Amino acid sequence: MKNKLTGNRYIMDVGVLKTELFFETDESMVFTVIDGGSLTKDGYSERVEITIAEVRAQVYMIAWKEISGATVTHVEDHKKGIIYSNATLPDGSFYTMKGTISPVQD
């Protein structure tokens, strides 16, 4: 295991979008939309190949490309519970979002 995210689930809430992120392996993540707002439909789930870079202890930059062609980059500060998300959709629209990230408690 290259990072402390692998095997864990987190809830990301940026206001207009709420998702569960499951870091399946060091190279793959499954995201499931809990509340898609106006961006996507609730319940949508997709497995994506990811790259993870640890910026400093408990702060990660994660990037991926979705089946739709959308690209996403997160900076996740797990110490402070803050997430910065940038997404470019297939139509070229660009979203910058900030919100919270917290571990799923079993």
mmCIF file of N, CA, C and O in Angstrom, residues 22-75:
data_model
loop_
_atom_site.group_PDB
_atom_site.id
_atom_site.type_symbol
_atom_site.label_atom_id
_atom_site.label_comp_id
_atom_site.label_asym_id
_atom_site.label_seq_id
_atom_site.Cartn_x
_atom_site.Cartn_y
_atom_site.Cartn_z
ATOM 1 N N PHE A 22 -14.534 5.493 -2.635
ATOM 2 C CA PHE A 22 -13.943 4.276 -2.092
ATOM 3 C C PHE A 22 -12.628 4.030 -2.804
ATOM 4 O O PHE A 22 -12.603 3.753 -4.005
ATOM 5 N N PHE A 23 -11.535 4.163 -2.073
ATOM 6 C CA PHE A 23 -10.203 3.947 -2.634
ATOM 7 C C PHE A 23 -9.919 2.446 -2.601
ATOM 8 O O PHE A 23 -9.436 1.902 -1.614
ATOM 9 N N GLU A 24 -10.274 1.805 -3.701
ATOM 10 C CA GLU A 24 -10.219 0.349 -3.829
ATOM 11 C C GLU A 24 -8.781 -0.180 -3.786
ATOM 12 O O GLU A 24 -8.482 -1.138 -3.088
ATOM 13 N N THR A 25 -7.897 0.446 -4.555
ATOM 14 C CA THR A 25 -6.475 0.103 -4.586
ATOM 15 C C THR A 25 -5.690 1.408 -4.683
ATOM 16 O O THR A 25 -6.276 2.491 -4.730
ATOM 17 N N ASP A 26 -4.382 1.298 -4.796
ATOM 18 C CA ASP A 26 -3.563 2.496 -4.973
ATOM 19 C C ASP A 26 -3.799 3.149 -6.336
ATOM 20 O O ASP A 26 -3.468 4.316 -6.527
ATOM 21 N N GLU A 27 -4.374 2.380 -7.278
ATOM 22 C CA GLU A 27 -4.573 2.891 -8.639
ATOM 23 C C GLU A 27 -6.042 2.972 -9.068
ATOM 24 O O GLU A 27 -6.327 3.336 -10.204
ATOM 25 N N SER A 28 -6.982 2.614 -8.188
ATOM 26 C CA SER A 28 -8.391 2.676 -8.592
ATOM 27 C C SER A 28 -9.281 3.145 -7.443
ATOM 28 O O SER A 28 -9.005 2.892 -6.275
ATOM 29 N N MET A 29 -10.332 3.846 -7.835
ATOM 30 C CA MET A 29 -11.300 4.374 -6.891
ATOM 31 C C MET A 29 -12.688 4.180 -7.487
ATOM 32 O O MET A 29 -12.864 4.249 -8.706
ATOM 33 N N VAL A 30 -13.662 3.921 -6.635
ATOM 34 C CA VAL A 30 -15.056 3.871 -7.058
ATOM 35 C C VAL A 30 -15.753 5.058 -6.412
ATOM 36 O O VAL A 30 -15.688 5.231 -5.195
ATOM 37 N N PHE A 31 -16.383 5.888 -7.260
ATOM 38 C CA PHE A 31 -17.177 6.985 -6.690
ATOM 39 C C PHE A 31 -18.644 6.678 -6.934
ATOM 40 O O PHE A 31 -19.020 6.119 -7.961
ATOM 41 N N THR A 32 -19.461 7.017 -5.950
ATOM 42 C CA THR A 32 -20.902 6.825 -6.037
ATOM 43 C C THR A 32 -21.565 8.140 -5.665
ATOM 44 O O THR A 32 -21.287 8.706 -4.595
ATOM 45 N N VAL A 33 -22.417 8.627 -6.543
ATOM 46 C CA VAL A 33 -23.097 9.902 -6.326
ATOM 47 C C VAL A 33 -24.242 9.697 -5.334
ATOM 48 O O VAL A 33 -25.140 8.896 -5.569
ATOM 49 N N ILE A 34 -24.177 10.417 -4.241
ATOM 50 C CA ILE A 34 -25.247 10.387 -3.241
ATOM 51 C C ILE A 34 -26.291 11.436 -3.599
ATOM 52 O O ILE A 34 -27.479 11.178 -3.590
ATOM 53 N N ASP A 35 -25.824 12.642 -3.913
ATOM 54 C CA ASP A 35 -26.705 13.742 -4.327
ATOM 55 C C ASP A 35 -26.004 14.498 -5.444
ATOM 56 O O ASP A 35 -25.033 15.206 -5.201
ATOM 57 N N GLY A 36 -26.483 14.317 -6.672
ATOM 58 C CA GLY A 36 -25.844 14.907 -7.841
ATOM 59 C C GLY A 36 -26.238 16.328 -8.139
ATOM 60 O O GLY A 36 -25.676 16.948 -9.050
ATOM 61 N N GLY A 37 -27.197 16.872 -7.389
ATOM 62 C CA GLY A 37 -27.639 18.241 -7.651
ATOM 63 C C GLY A 37 -27.988 18.392 -9.120
ATOM 64 O O GLY A 37 -28.686 17.573 -9.698
ATOM 65 N N SER A 38 -27.449 19.415 -9.756
ATOM 66 C CA SER A 38 -27.713 19.637 -11.182
ATOM 67 C C SER A 38 -26.600 19.071 -12.056
ATOM 68 O O SER A 38 -26.658 19.175 -13.278
ATOM 69 N N LEU A 39 -25.576 18.450 -11.435
ATOM 70 C CA LEU A 39 -24.423 17.990 -12.204
ATOM 71 C C LEU A 39 -24.571 16.577 -12.765
ATOM 72 O O LEU A 39 -24.136 16.289 -13.873
ATOM 73 N N THR A 40 -25.177 15.670 -12.006
ATOM 74 C CA THR A 40 -25.306 14.281 -12.441
ATOM 75 C C THR A 40 -26.417 13.608 -11.648
ATOM 76 O O THR A 40 -26.910 14.160 -10.664
ATOM 77 N N LYS A 41 -26.789 12.400 -12.048
ATOM 78 C CA LYS A 41 -27.915 11.745 -11.383
ATOM 79 C C LYS A 41 -27.483 11.009 -10.119
ATOM 80 O O LYS A 41 -26.386 10.454 -10.038
ATOM 81 N N ASP A 42 -28.367 11.013 -9.138
ATOM 82 C CA ASP A 42 -28.141 10.305 -7.887
ATOM 83 C C ASP A 42 -27.965 8.813 -8.164
ATOM 84 O O ASP A 42 -28.630 8.245 -9.026
ATOM 85 N N GLY A 43 -27.058 8.189 -7.421
ATOM 86 C CA GLY A 43 -26.851 6.752 -7.535
ATOM 87 C C GLY A 43 -25.842 6.324 -8.579
ATOM 88 O O GLY A 43 -25.449 5.158 -8.621
ATOM 89 N N TYR A 44 -25.402 7.248 -9.439
ATOM 90 C CA TYR A 44 -24.430 6.887 -10.467
ATOM 91 C C TYR A 44 -23.129 6.470 -9.800
ATOM 92 O O TYR A 44 -22.649 7.096 -8.865
ATOM 93 N N SER A 45 -22.543 5.372 -10.292
ATOM 94 C CA SER A 45 -21.296 4.876 -9.738
ATOM 95 C C SER A 45 -20.355 4.506 -10.874
ATOM 96 O O SER A 45 -20.804 4.039 -11.930
ATOM 97 N N GLU A 46 -19.071 4.728 -10.658
ATOM 98 C CA GLU A 46 -18.078 4.415 -11.684
ATOM 99 C C GLU A 46 -16.737 4.103 -11.024
ATOM 100 O O GLU A 46 -16.366 4.740 -10.035
ATOM 101 N N ARG A 47 -16.048 3.124 -11.568
ATOM 102 C CA ARG A 47 -14.678 2.806 -11.142
ATOM 103 C C ARG A 47 -13.741 3.546 -12.085
ATOM 104 O O ARG A 47 -13.887 3.465 -13.303
ATOM 105 N N VAL A 48 -12.781 4.286 -11.515
ATOM 106 C CA VAL A 48 -11.842 5.066 -12.325
ATOM 107 C C VAL A 48 -10.407 4.736 -11.925
ATOM 108 O O VAL A 48 -10.137 4.382 -10.773
ATOM 109 N N GLU A 49 -9.518 4.844 -12.901
ATOM 110 C CA GLU A 49 -8.092 4.735 -12.621
ATOM 111 C C GLU A 49 -7.630 6.086 -12.111
ATOM 112 O O GLU A 49 -7.964 7.120 -12.691
ATOM 113 N N ILE A 50 -6.865 6.066 -11.023
ATOM 114 C CA ILE A 50 -6.446 7.313 -10.386
ATOM 115 C C ILE A 50 -4.932 7.385 -10.257
ATOM 116 O O ILE A 50 -4.243 6.370 -10.292
ATOM 117 N N THR A 51 -4.454 8.602 -10.132
ATOM 118 C CA THR A 51 -3.079 8.829 -9.691
ATOM 119 C C THR A 51 -3.177 9.592 -8.376
ATOM 120 O O THR A 51 -4.016 10.491 -8.229
ATOM 121 N N ILE A 52 -2.350 9.203 -7.443
ATOM 122 C CA ILE A 52 -2.339 9.833 -6.121
ATOM 123 C C ILE A 52 -0.942 10.345 -5.837
ATOM 124 O O ILE A 52 0.032 9.612 -5.994
ATOM 125 N N ALA A 53 -0.860 11.604 -5.406
ATOM 126 C CA ALA A 53 0.400 12.174 -4.953
ATOM 127 C C ALA A 53 0.180 12.715 -3.546
ATOM 128 O O ALA A 53 -0.750 13.486 -3.314
ATOM 129 N N GLU A 54 1.020 12.282 -2.615
ATOM 130 C CA GLU A 54 0.931 12.829 -1.263
ATOM 131 C C GLU A 54 1.701 14.143 -1.242
ATOM 132 O O GLU A 54 2.909 14.171 -1.460
ATOM 133 N N VAL A 55 0.985 15.234 -1.001
ATOM 134 C CA VAL A 55 1.577 16.567 -0.989
ATOM 135 C C VAL A 55 2.347 16.777 0.316
ATOM 136 O O VAL A 55 3.453 17.302 0.315
ATOM 137 N N ARG A 56 1.731 16.377 1.399
ATOM 138 C CA ARG A 56 2.357 16.337 2.723
ATOM 139 C C ARG A 56 1.508 15.376 3.549
ATOM 140 O O ARG A 56 0.505 14.863 3.058
ATOM 141 N N ALA A 57 1.869 15.124 4.780
ATOM 142 C CA ALA A 57 1.128 14.176 5.606
ATOM 143 C C ALA A 57 -0.369 14.497 5.596
ATOM 144 O O ALA A 57 -0.764 15.633 5.876
ATOM 145 N N GLN A 58 -1.167 13.522 5.210
ATOM 146 C CA GLN A 58 -2.630 13.589 5.181
ATOM 147 C C GLN A 58 -3.210 14.557 4.149
ATOM 148 O O GLN A 58 -4.383 14.904 4.212
ATOM 149 N N VAL A 59 -2.395 15.014 3.205
ATOM 150 C CA VAL A 59 -2.885 15.867 2.111
ATOM 151 C C VAL A 59 -2.501 15.195 0.800
ATOM 152 O O VAL A 59 -1.323 14.929 0.556
ATOM 153 N N TYR A 60 -3.509 14.919 -0.040
ATOM 154 C CA TYR A 60 -3.298 14.190 -1.283
ATOM 155 C C TYR A 60 -3.866 14.951 -2.469
ATOM 156 O O TYR A 60 -4.901 15.611 -2.364
ATOM 157 N N MET A 61 -3.197 14.829 -3.609
ATOM 158 C CA MET A 61 -3.744 15.287 -4.877
ATOM 159 C C MET A 61 -4.085 14.030 -5.664
ATOM 160 O O MET A 61 -3.237 13.158 -5.858
ATOM 161 N N ILE A 62 -5.336 13.940 -6.095
ATOM 162 C CA ILE A 62 -5.838 12.766 -6.802
ATOM 163 C C ILE A 62 -6.442 13.228 -8.119
ATOM 164 O O ILE A 62 -7.174 14.220 -8.154
ATOM 165 N N ALA A 63 -6.119 12.517 -9.204
ATOM 166 C CA ALA A 63 -6.633 12.903 -10.526
ATOM 167 C C ALA A 63 -7.137 11.675 -11.264
ATOM 168 O O ALA A 63 -6.607 10.572 -11.081
ATOM 169 N N TRP A 64 -8.176 11.885 -12.110
ATOM 170 C CA TRP A 64 -8.703 10.799 -12.934
ATOM 171 C C TRP A 64 -9.503 11.346 -14.107
ATOM 172 O O TRP A 64 -9.862 12.513 -14.155
ATOM 173 N N LYS A 65 -9.784 10.432 -15.044
ATOM 174 C CA LYS A 65 -10.642 10.735 -16.192
ATOM 175 C C LYS A 65 -11.794 9.750 -16.172
ATOM 176 O O LYS A 65 -11.584 8.541 -16.016
ATOM 177 N N GLU A 66 -13.001 10.260 -16.362
ATOM 178 C CA GLU A 66 -14.196 9.436 -16.321
ATOM 179 C C GLU A 66 -14.575 8.933 -17.717
ATOM 180 O O GLU A 66 -14.083 9.458 -18.724
ATOM 181 N N ILE A 67 -15.437 7.936 -17.768
ATOM 182 C CA ILE A 67 -15.900 7.369 -19.035
ATOM 183 C C ILE A 67 -16.465 8.451 -19.947
ATOM 184 O O ILE A 67 -16.248 8.442 -21.153
ATOM 185 N N SER A 68 -17.149 9.437 -19.355
ATOM 186 C CA SER A 68 -17.771 10.518 -20.122
ATOM 187 C C SER A 68 -16.746 11.436 -20.780
ATOM 188 O O SER A 68 -17.080 12.210 -21.654
ATOM 189 N N GLY A 69 -15.490 11.359 -20.313
ATOM 190 C CA GLY A 69 -14.458 12.278 -20.776
ATOM 191 C C GLY A 69 -14.171 13.390 -19.780
ATOM 192 O O GLY A 69 -13.225 14.150 -19.947
ATOM 193 N N ALA A 70 -14.985 13.491 -18.737
ATOM 194 C CA ALA A 70 -14.743 14.490 -17.693
ATOM 195 C C ALA A 70 -13.414 14.186 -17.004
ATOM 196 O O ALA A 70 -13.047 13.028 -16.823
ATOM 197 N N THR A 71 -12.691 15.237 -16.654
ATOM 198 C CA THR A 71 -11.461 15.082 -15.881
ATOM 199 C C THR A 71 -11.650 15.755 -14.529
ATOM 200 O O THR A 71 -12.291 16.810 -14.431
ATOM 201 N N VAL A 72 -11.085 15.135 -13.504
ATOM 202 C CA VAL A 72 -11.266 15.620 -12.135
ATOM 203 C C VAL A 72 -9.923 15.611 -11.421
ATOM 204 O O VAL A 72 -9.147 14.661 -11.564
ATOM 205 N N THR A 73 -9.664 16.656 -10.654
ATOM 206 C CA THR A 73 -8.498 16.709 -9.776
ATOM 207 C C THR A 73 -8.962 17.186 -8.409
ATOM 208 O O THR A 73 -9.672 18.187 -8.304
ATOM 209 N N HIS A 74 -8.595 16.429 -7.386
ATOM 210 C CA HIS A 74 -8.900 16.799 -6.008
ATOM 211 C C HIS A 74 -7.620 17.109 -5.263
ATOM 212 O O HIS A 74 -6.609 16.443 -5.467
ATOM 213 N N VAL A 75 -7.702 18.046 -4.361
ATOM 214 C CA VAL A 75 -6.720 18.172 -3.290
ATOM 215 C C VAL A 75 -7.520 17.898 -2.025
ATOM 216 O O VAL A 75 -8.472 18.620 -1.709
#
